[in-house]
PDB file of C-alpha atoms and ligand atoms in Angstrom:
ATOM      1  CA  MET A   1     -16.483   5.227  12.198  1.00  0.00           C
ATOM      2  CA  LYS A   2     -15.723   8.183  13.830  1.00  0.00           C
ATOM      3  CA  VAL A   3     -13.730  10.494  11.901  1.00  0.00           C
ATOM      4  CA  ALA A   4     -12.140  13.785  12.446  1.00  0.00           C
ATOM      5  CA  ILE A   5     -11.812  16.372   9.625  1.00  0.00           C
ATOM      6  CA  GLY A   6      -9.792  19.697   9.364  1.00  0.00           C
ATOM      7  CA  SER A   7      -8.371  21.945   6.787  1.00  0.00           C
ATOM      8  CA  ASP A   8      -6.792  25.315   6.172  1.00  0.00           C
ATOM      9  CA  HIS A   9      -8.197  27.941   4.240  1.00  0.00           C
ATOM     10  CA  ALA A  10      -7.280  26.530   1.241  1.00  0.00           C
ATOM     11  CA  GLY A  11      -9.155  23.228   2.030  1.00  0.00           C
ATOM     12  CA  PHE A  12     -12.186  24.709   3.609  1.00  0.00           C
ATOM     13  CA  GLN A  13     -14.622  24.421   0.680  1.00  0.00           C
ATOM     14  CA  LEU A  14     -13.379  20.674   0.007  1.00  0.00           C
ATOM     15  CA  LYS A  15     -13.847  19.943   3.825  1.00  0.00           C
ATOM     16  CA  GLU A  16     -17.461  21.346   3.779  1.00  0.00           C
ATOM     17  CA  GLU A  17     -18.139  19.067   0.917  1.00  0.00           C
ATOM     18  CA  LEU A  18     -16.392  15.786   2.265  1.00  0.00           C
ATOM     19  CA  LYS A  19     -18.260  16.296   5.653  1.00  0.00           C
ATOM     20  CA  LYS A  20     -21.454  15.565   3.716  1.00  0.00           C
ATOM     21  CA  VAL A  21     -20.076  12.573   1.893  1.00  0.00           C
ATOM     22  CA  LEU A  22     -18.929  10.954   5.463  1.00  0.00           C
ATOM     23  CA  GLN A  23     -22.284  11.628   6.670  1.00  0.00           C
ATOM     24  CA  GLU A  24     -24.079  10.239   3.845  1.00  0.00           C
ATOM     25  CA  MET A  25     -21.850   7.084   4.198  1.00  0.00           C
ATOM     26  CA  GLY A  26     -23.140   6.826   7.726  1.00  0.00           C
ATOM     27  CA  HIS A  27     -19.825   8.008   9.499  1.00  0.00           C
ATOM     28  CA  GLU A  28     -19.939  10.274  12.565  1.00  0.00           C
ATOM     29  CA  CYS A  29     -17.806  13.246  11.569  1.00  0.00           C
ATOM     30  CA  ILE A  30     -16.071  15.600  13.977  1.00  0.00           C
ATOM     31  CA  ASP A  31     -15.028  18.802  12.412  1.00  0.00           C
ATOM     32  CA  PHE A  32     -12.257  20.491  14.206  1.00  0.00           C
ATOM     33  CA  GLY A  33     -12.285  23.557  11.598  1.00  0.00           C
ATOM     34  CA  PRO A  34     -11.757  26.094  10.667  1.00  0.00           C
ATOM     35  CA  GLY A  35     -15.520  27.469  10.462  1.00  0.00           C
ATOM     36  CA  GLY A  36     -14.814  29.534   7.239  1.00  0.00           C
ATOM     37  CA  SER A  37     -12.278  30.266   4.637  1.00  0.00           C
ATOM     38  CA  GLU A  38     -10.323  33.242   6.452  1.00  0.00           C
ATOM     39  CA  SER A  39      -6.565  32.759   6.369  1.00  0.00           C
ATOM     40  CA  VAL A  40      -5.197  30.218   9.031  1.00  0.00           C
ATOM     41  CA  ASP A  41      -2.331  28.230   9.718  1.00  0.00           C
ATOM     42  CA  TYR A  42      -2.509  24.505   8.711  1.00  0.00           C
ATOM     43  CA  PRO A  43      -0.423  23.135  11.569  1.00  0.00           C
ATOM     44  CA  ASP A  44      -2.904  24.402  13.974  1.00  0.00           C
ATOM     45  CA  PHE A  45      -5.606  22.247  12.403  1.00  0.00           C
ATOM     46  CA  GLY A  46      -3.387  19.229  11.310  1.00  0.00           C
ATOM     47  CA  GLU A  47      -2.257  19.123  15.217  1.00  0.00           C
ATOM     48  CA  LYS A  48      -6.137  18.907  16.232  1.00  0.00           C
ATOM     49  CA  VAL A  49      -7.016  16.119  13.990  1.00  0.00           C
ATOM     50  CA  SER A  50      -3.797  14.298  14.285  1.00  0.00           C
ATOM     51  CA  LEU A  51      -4.215  14.232  18.215  1.00  0.00           C
ATOM     52  CA  ALA A  52      -7.744  12.679  17.813  1.00  0.00           C
ATOM     53  CA  VAL A  53      -6.469   9.815  15.795  1.00  0.00           C
ATOM     54  CA  SER A  54      -3.049   9.406  17.548  1.00  0.00           C
ATOM     55  CA  SER A  55      -4.907   9.016  20.876  1.00  0.00           C
ATOM     56  CA  LYS A  56      -7.795   6.906  19.330  1.00  0.00           C
ATOM     57  CA  THR A  57     -10.306   9.219  20.168  1.00  0.00           C
ATOM     58  CA  VAL A  58     -11.779   8.564  16.678  1.00  0.00           C
ATOM     59  CA  ASP A  59     -10.931   6.015  14.415  1.00  0.00           C
ATOM     60  CA  ARG A  60      -9.622   7.987  11.077  1.00  0.00           C
ATOM     61  CA  GLY A  61      -8.690  11.506  10.207  1.00  0.00           C
ATOM     62  CA  VAL A  62      -9.094  13.710   7.051  1.00  0.00           C
ATOM     63  CA  LEU A  63      -7.033  16.536   6.377  1.00  0.00           C
ATOM     64  CA  ILE A  64      -7.222  18.995   3.569  1.00  0.00           C
ATOM     65  CA  CYS A  65      -4.697  22.000   2.836  1.00  0.00           C
ATOM     66  CA  GLY A  66      -3.824  23.592  -0.587  1.00  0.00           C
ATOM     67  CA  THR A  67      -1.122  21.004  -1.862  1.00  0.00           C
ATOM     68  CA  GLY A  68      -1.775  18.352   1.022  1.00  0.00           C
ATOM     69  CA  ILE A  69       1.864  18.532   1.662  1.00  0.00           C
ATOM     70  CA  GLY A  70       2.010  20.504   4.848  1.00  0.00           C
ATOM     71  CA  MET A  71      -0.933  18.660   6.587  1.00  0.00           C
ATOM     72  CA  SER A  72       0.898  15.293   5.581  1.00  0.00           C
ATOM     73  CA  ILE A  73       4.125  16.694   7.300  1.00  0.00           C
ATOM     74  CA  VAL A  74       2.249  17.724  10.545  1.00  0.00           C
ATOM     75  CA  ALA A  75       0.253  14.561  10.632  1.00  0.00           C
ATOM     76  CA  ASN A  76       2.977  11.896  10.252  1.00  0.00           C
ATOM     77  CA  LYS A  77       4.969  13.654  13.229  1.00  0.00           C
ATOM     78  CA  PHE A  78       2.331  11.868  15.542  1.00  0.00           C
ATOM     79  CA  PRO A  79       2.783   8.563  17.018  1.00  0.00           C
ATOM     80  CA  ASP A  80       0.547   5.714  15.192  1.00  0.00           C
ATOM     81  CA  ILE A  81      -0.206   8.105  12.314  1.00  0.00           C
ATOM     82  CA  ARG A  82      -0.050   6.978   8.839  1.00  0.00           C
ATOM     83  CA  ALA A  83      -1.199   9.795   6.631  1.00  0.00           C
ATOM     84  CA  SER A  84      -1.400   9.429   3.059  1.00  0.00           C
ATOM     85  CA  LEU A  85      -1.518  11.960   0.571  1.00  0.00           C
ATOM     86  CA  CYS A  86      -4.102  11.015  -2.073  1.00  0.00           C
ATOM     87  CA  ASN A  87      -5.037  13.156  -4.916  1.00  0.00           C
ATOM     88  CA  ASP A  88      -5.597  10.156  -7.223  1.00  0.00           C
ATOM     89  CA  LEU A  89      -7.875   6.937  -6.774  1.00  0.00           C
ATOM     90  CA  TYR A  90      -4.890   4.571  -7.234  1.00  0.00           C
ATOM     91  CA  THR A  91      -2.951   5.990  -4.253  1.00  0.00           C
ATOM     92  CA  ALA A  92      -6.109   6.007  -1.953  1.00  0.00           C
ATOM     93  CA  ARG A  93      -7.096   2.446  -2.788  1.00  0.00           C
ATOM     94  CA  PHE A  94      -3.264   1.390  -1.966  1.00  0.00           C
ATOM     95  CA  SER A  95      -2.717   3.380   1.047  1.00  0.00           C
ATOM     96  CA  ARG A  96      -5.353   1.548   2.640  1.00  0.00           C
ATOM     97  CA  LEU A  97      -4.560  -2.049   1.073  1.00  0.00           C
ATOM     98  CA  HIS A  98      -0.680  -1.647   1.657  1.00  0.00           C
ATOM     99  CA  ASN A  99      -0.210   0.947   4.291  1.00  0.00           C
ATOM    100  CA  ASP A 100      -3.453   0.984   6.490  1.00  0.00           C
ATOM    101  CA  ALA A 101      -3.431   4.615   6.255  1.00  0.00           C
ATOM    102  CA  ASN A 102      -5.498   6.197   9.060  1.00  0.00           C
ATOM    103  CA  VAL A 103      -5.255   9.720   7.828  1.00  0.00           C
ATOM    104  CA  LEU A 104      -6.430  10.539   4.473  1.00  0.00           C
ATOM    105  CA  VAL A 105      -4.763  14.213   3.323  1.00  0.00           C
ATOM    106  CA  ILE A 106      -6.170  15.779  -0.045  1.00  0.00           C
ATOM    107  CA  GLY A 107      -4.876  18.794  -1.752  1.00  0.00           C
ATOM    108  CA  GLY A 108      -7.629  21.137  -1.897  1.00  0.00           C
ATOM    109  CA  ARG A 109      -6.062  23.157  -4.753  1.00  0.00           C
ATOM    110  CA  ILE A 110      -5.042  20.127  -6.791  1.00  0.00           C
ATOM    111  CA  VAL A 111      -8.088  17.763  -6.662  1.00  0.00           C
ATOM    112  CA  GLY A 112     -11.750  18.756  -7.874  1.00  0.00           C
ATOM    113  CA  ILE A 113     -14.689  18.166  -5.676  1.00  0.00           C
ATOM    114  CA  ASP A 114     -15.933  15.068  -7.685  1.00  0.00           C
ATOM    115  CA  LEU A 115     -12.701  13.127  -7.617  1.00  0.00           C
ATOM    116  CA  ALA A 116     -12.242  14.283  -4.122  1.00  0.00           C
ATOM    117  CA  ARG A 117     -15.548  12.525  -3.232  1.00  0.00           C
ATOM    118  CA  GLU A 118     -14.266   9.319  -4.964  1.00  0.00           C
ATOM    119  CA  ILE A 119     -10.913   9.356  -3.346  1.00  0.00           C
ATOM    120  CA  LEU A 120     -12.746   9.587   0.235  1.00  0.00           C
ATOM    121  CA  LYS A 121     -15.413   6.820  -0.651  1.00  0.00           C
ATOM    122  CA  THR A 122     -12.471   4.520  -1.924  1.00  0.00           C
ATOM    123  CA  TRP A 123     -10.393   5.356   1.078  1.00  0.00           C
ATOM    124  CA  MET A 124     -13.185   4.742   3.457  1.00  0.00           C
ATOM    125  CA  THR A 125     -14.117   1.458   2.211  1.00  0.00           C
ATOM    126  CA  VAL A 126     -11.092  -0.334   1.097  1.00  0.00           C
ATOM    127  CA  GLU A 127      -9.593  -2.853   3.853  1.00  0.00           C
ATOM    128  CA  PHE A 128      -5.962  -3.349   4.842  1.00  0.00           C
ATOM    129  CA  GLU A 129      -4.568  -6.508   3.341  1.00  0.00           C
ATOM    130  CA  GLY A 130      -2.348  -7.257   6.223  1.00  0.00           C
ATOM    131  CA  GLY A 131       0.191 -10.164   5.557  1.00  0.00           C
ATOM    132  CA  ARG A 132       3.856  -8.934   4.622  1.00  0.00           C
ATOM    133  CA  HIS A 133       2.467  -5.412   4.720  1.00  0.00           C
ATOM    134  CA  LEU A 134       1.814  -5.867   8.544  1.00  0.00           C
ATOM    135  CA  ARG A 135       5.380  -6.864   8.986  1.00  0.00           C
ATOM    136  CA  ARG A 136       6.455  -3.393   7.184  1.00  0.00           C
ATOM    137  CA  LEU A 137       4.233  -1.276   9.209  1.00  0.00           C
ATOM    138  CA  GLN A 138       5.601  -2.899  12.283  1.00  0.00           C
ATOM    139  CA  LYS A 139       9.159  -1.870  11.198  1.00  0.00           C
ATOM    140  CA  ILE A 140       7.772   1.705  10.661  1.00  0.00           C
ATOM    141  CA  LYS A 141       6.515   1.483  14.295  1.00  0.00           C
ATOM    142  CA  SER A 142       9.758   0.455  15.432  1.00  0.00           C
ATOM    143  CA  ILE A 143      11.455   3.203  13.702  1.00  0.00           C
ATOM    144  CA  GLU A 144       9.241   5.488  15.459  1.00  0.00           C
ATOM    145  CA  GLU A 145       9.910   4.056  18.702  1.00  0.00           C
ATOM    146  CA  ARG A 146      13.657   3.828  18.570  1.00  0.00           C
ATOM    147  CA  TYR A 147      14.010   7.336  17.219  1.00  0.00           C
ATOM    148  CA  SER A 148      11.567   8.997  19.545  1.00  0.00           C
ATOM    149  CA  GLY A 149      13.371  11.918  21.281  1.00  0.00           C
ATOM    150  CA  TRP A 150      16.446  11.672  18.850  1.00  0.00           C
ATOM    151  CA  THR A 151      17.897  14.936  18.122  1.00  0.00           C
ATOM    152  CA  THR A 152      20.547  16.170  15.584  1.00  0.00           C
ATOM    153  CA  LYS A 153      21.921  18.481  18.212  1.00  0.00           C
ATOM    154  CA  THR A 154      25.244  17.660  19.610  1.00  0.00           C
TER     155      THR A 154
HETATM  156  C1  RB5 B 201      -1.437  27.927   1.966  1.00  0.00           C
HETATM  157  O1  RB5 B 201      -1.439  28.963   1.143  1.00  0.00           O
HETATM  158  C2  RB5 B 201      -0.862  26.568   1.603  1.00  0.00           C
HETATM  159  O2  RB5 B 201       0.627  26.878   1.761  1.00  0.00           O
HETATM  160  C3  RB5 B 201      -1.071  25.436   2.350  1.00  0.00           C
HETATM  161  O3  RB5 B 201      -2.559  25.175   2.132  1.00  0.00           O
HETATM  162  C4  RB5 B 201      -0.650  24.276   2.056  1.00  0.00           C
HETATM  163  O4  RB5 B 201      -0.735  23.858   0.565  1.00  0.00           O
HETATM  164  C5  RB5 B 201       0.684  23.803   2.577  1.00  0.00           C
HETATM  165  O5  RB5 B 201       1.357  22.776   2.386  1.00  0.00           O
END
């Protein structure tokens, strides 16, 4: 698969490690930065990776910030993105089985390198179950379409 990866400064070290895992697994990895651990703003890098996934330039995305929360919020703003914050193996597995997650988010300040490697390997290999879960994803897509352009301003 073609996988886009990005982080902020809090996720930089883990990004470098996870790139190696993706390459070892035989995936093509496109690094959207940053190129070092200097302080940056996570929305800038979350946007780049999310755009690549949303536009189907890549098959999947991986995002890492301190908690994983900021990157999750950014990624789920984009059409057709199903970003899942997975700081444990159970969530990684079920985010694929039930949610067909196409962006994996990890908290670089929460998860150690060894666990993060296993989370990524699980997430990259588990297949979506479909069936009743597909119906639920279709409902999410319908919400996305019905509320696009919706505003709280009067
Ligand atoms: C950066 O200090 C931190 O706020 C960021 O990495 C992330 O945790 C945001 O959700």
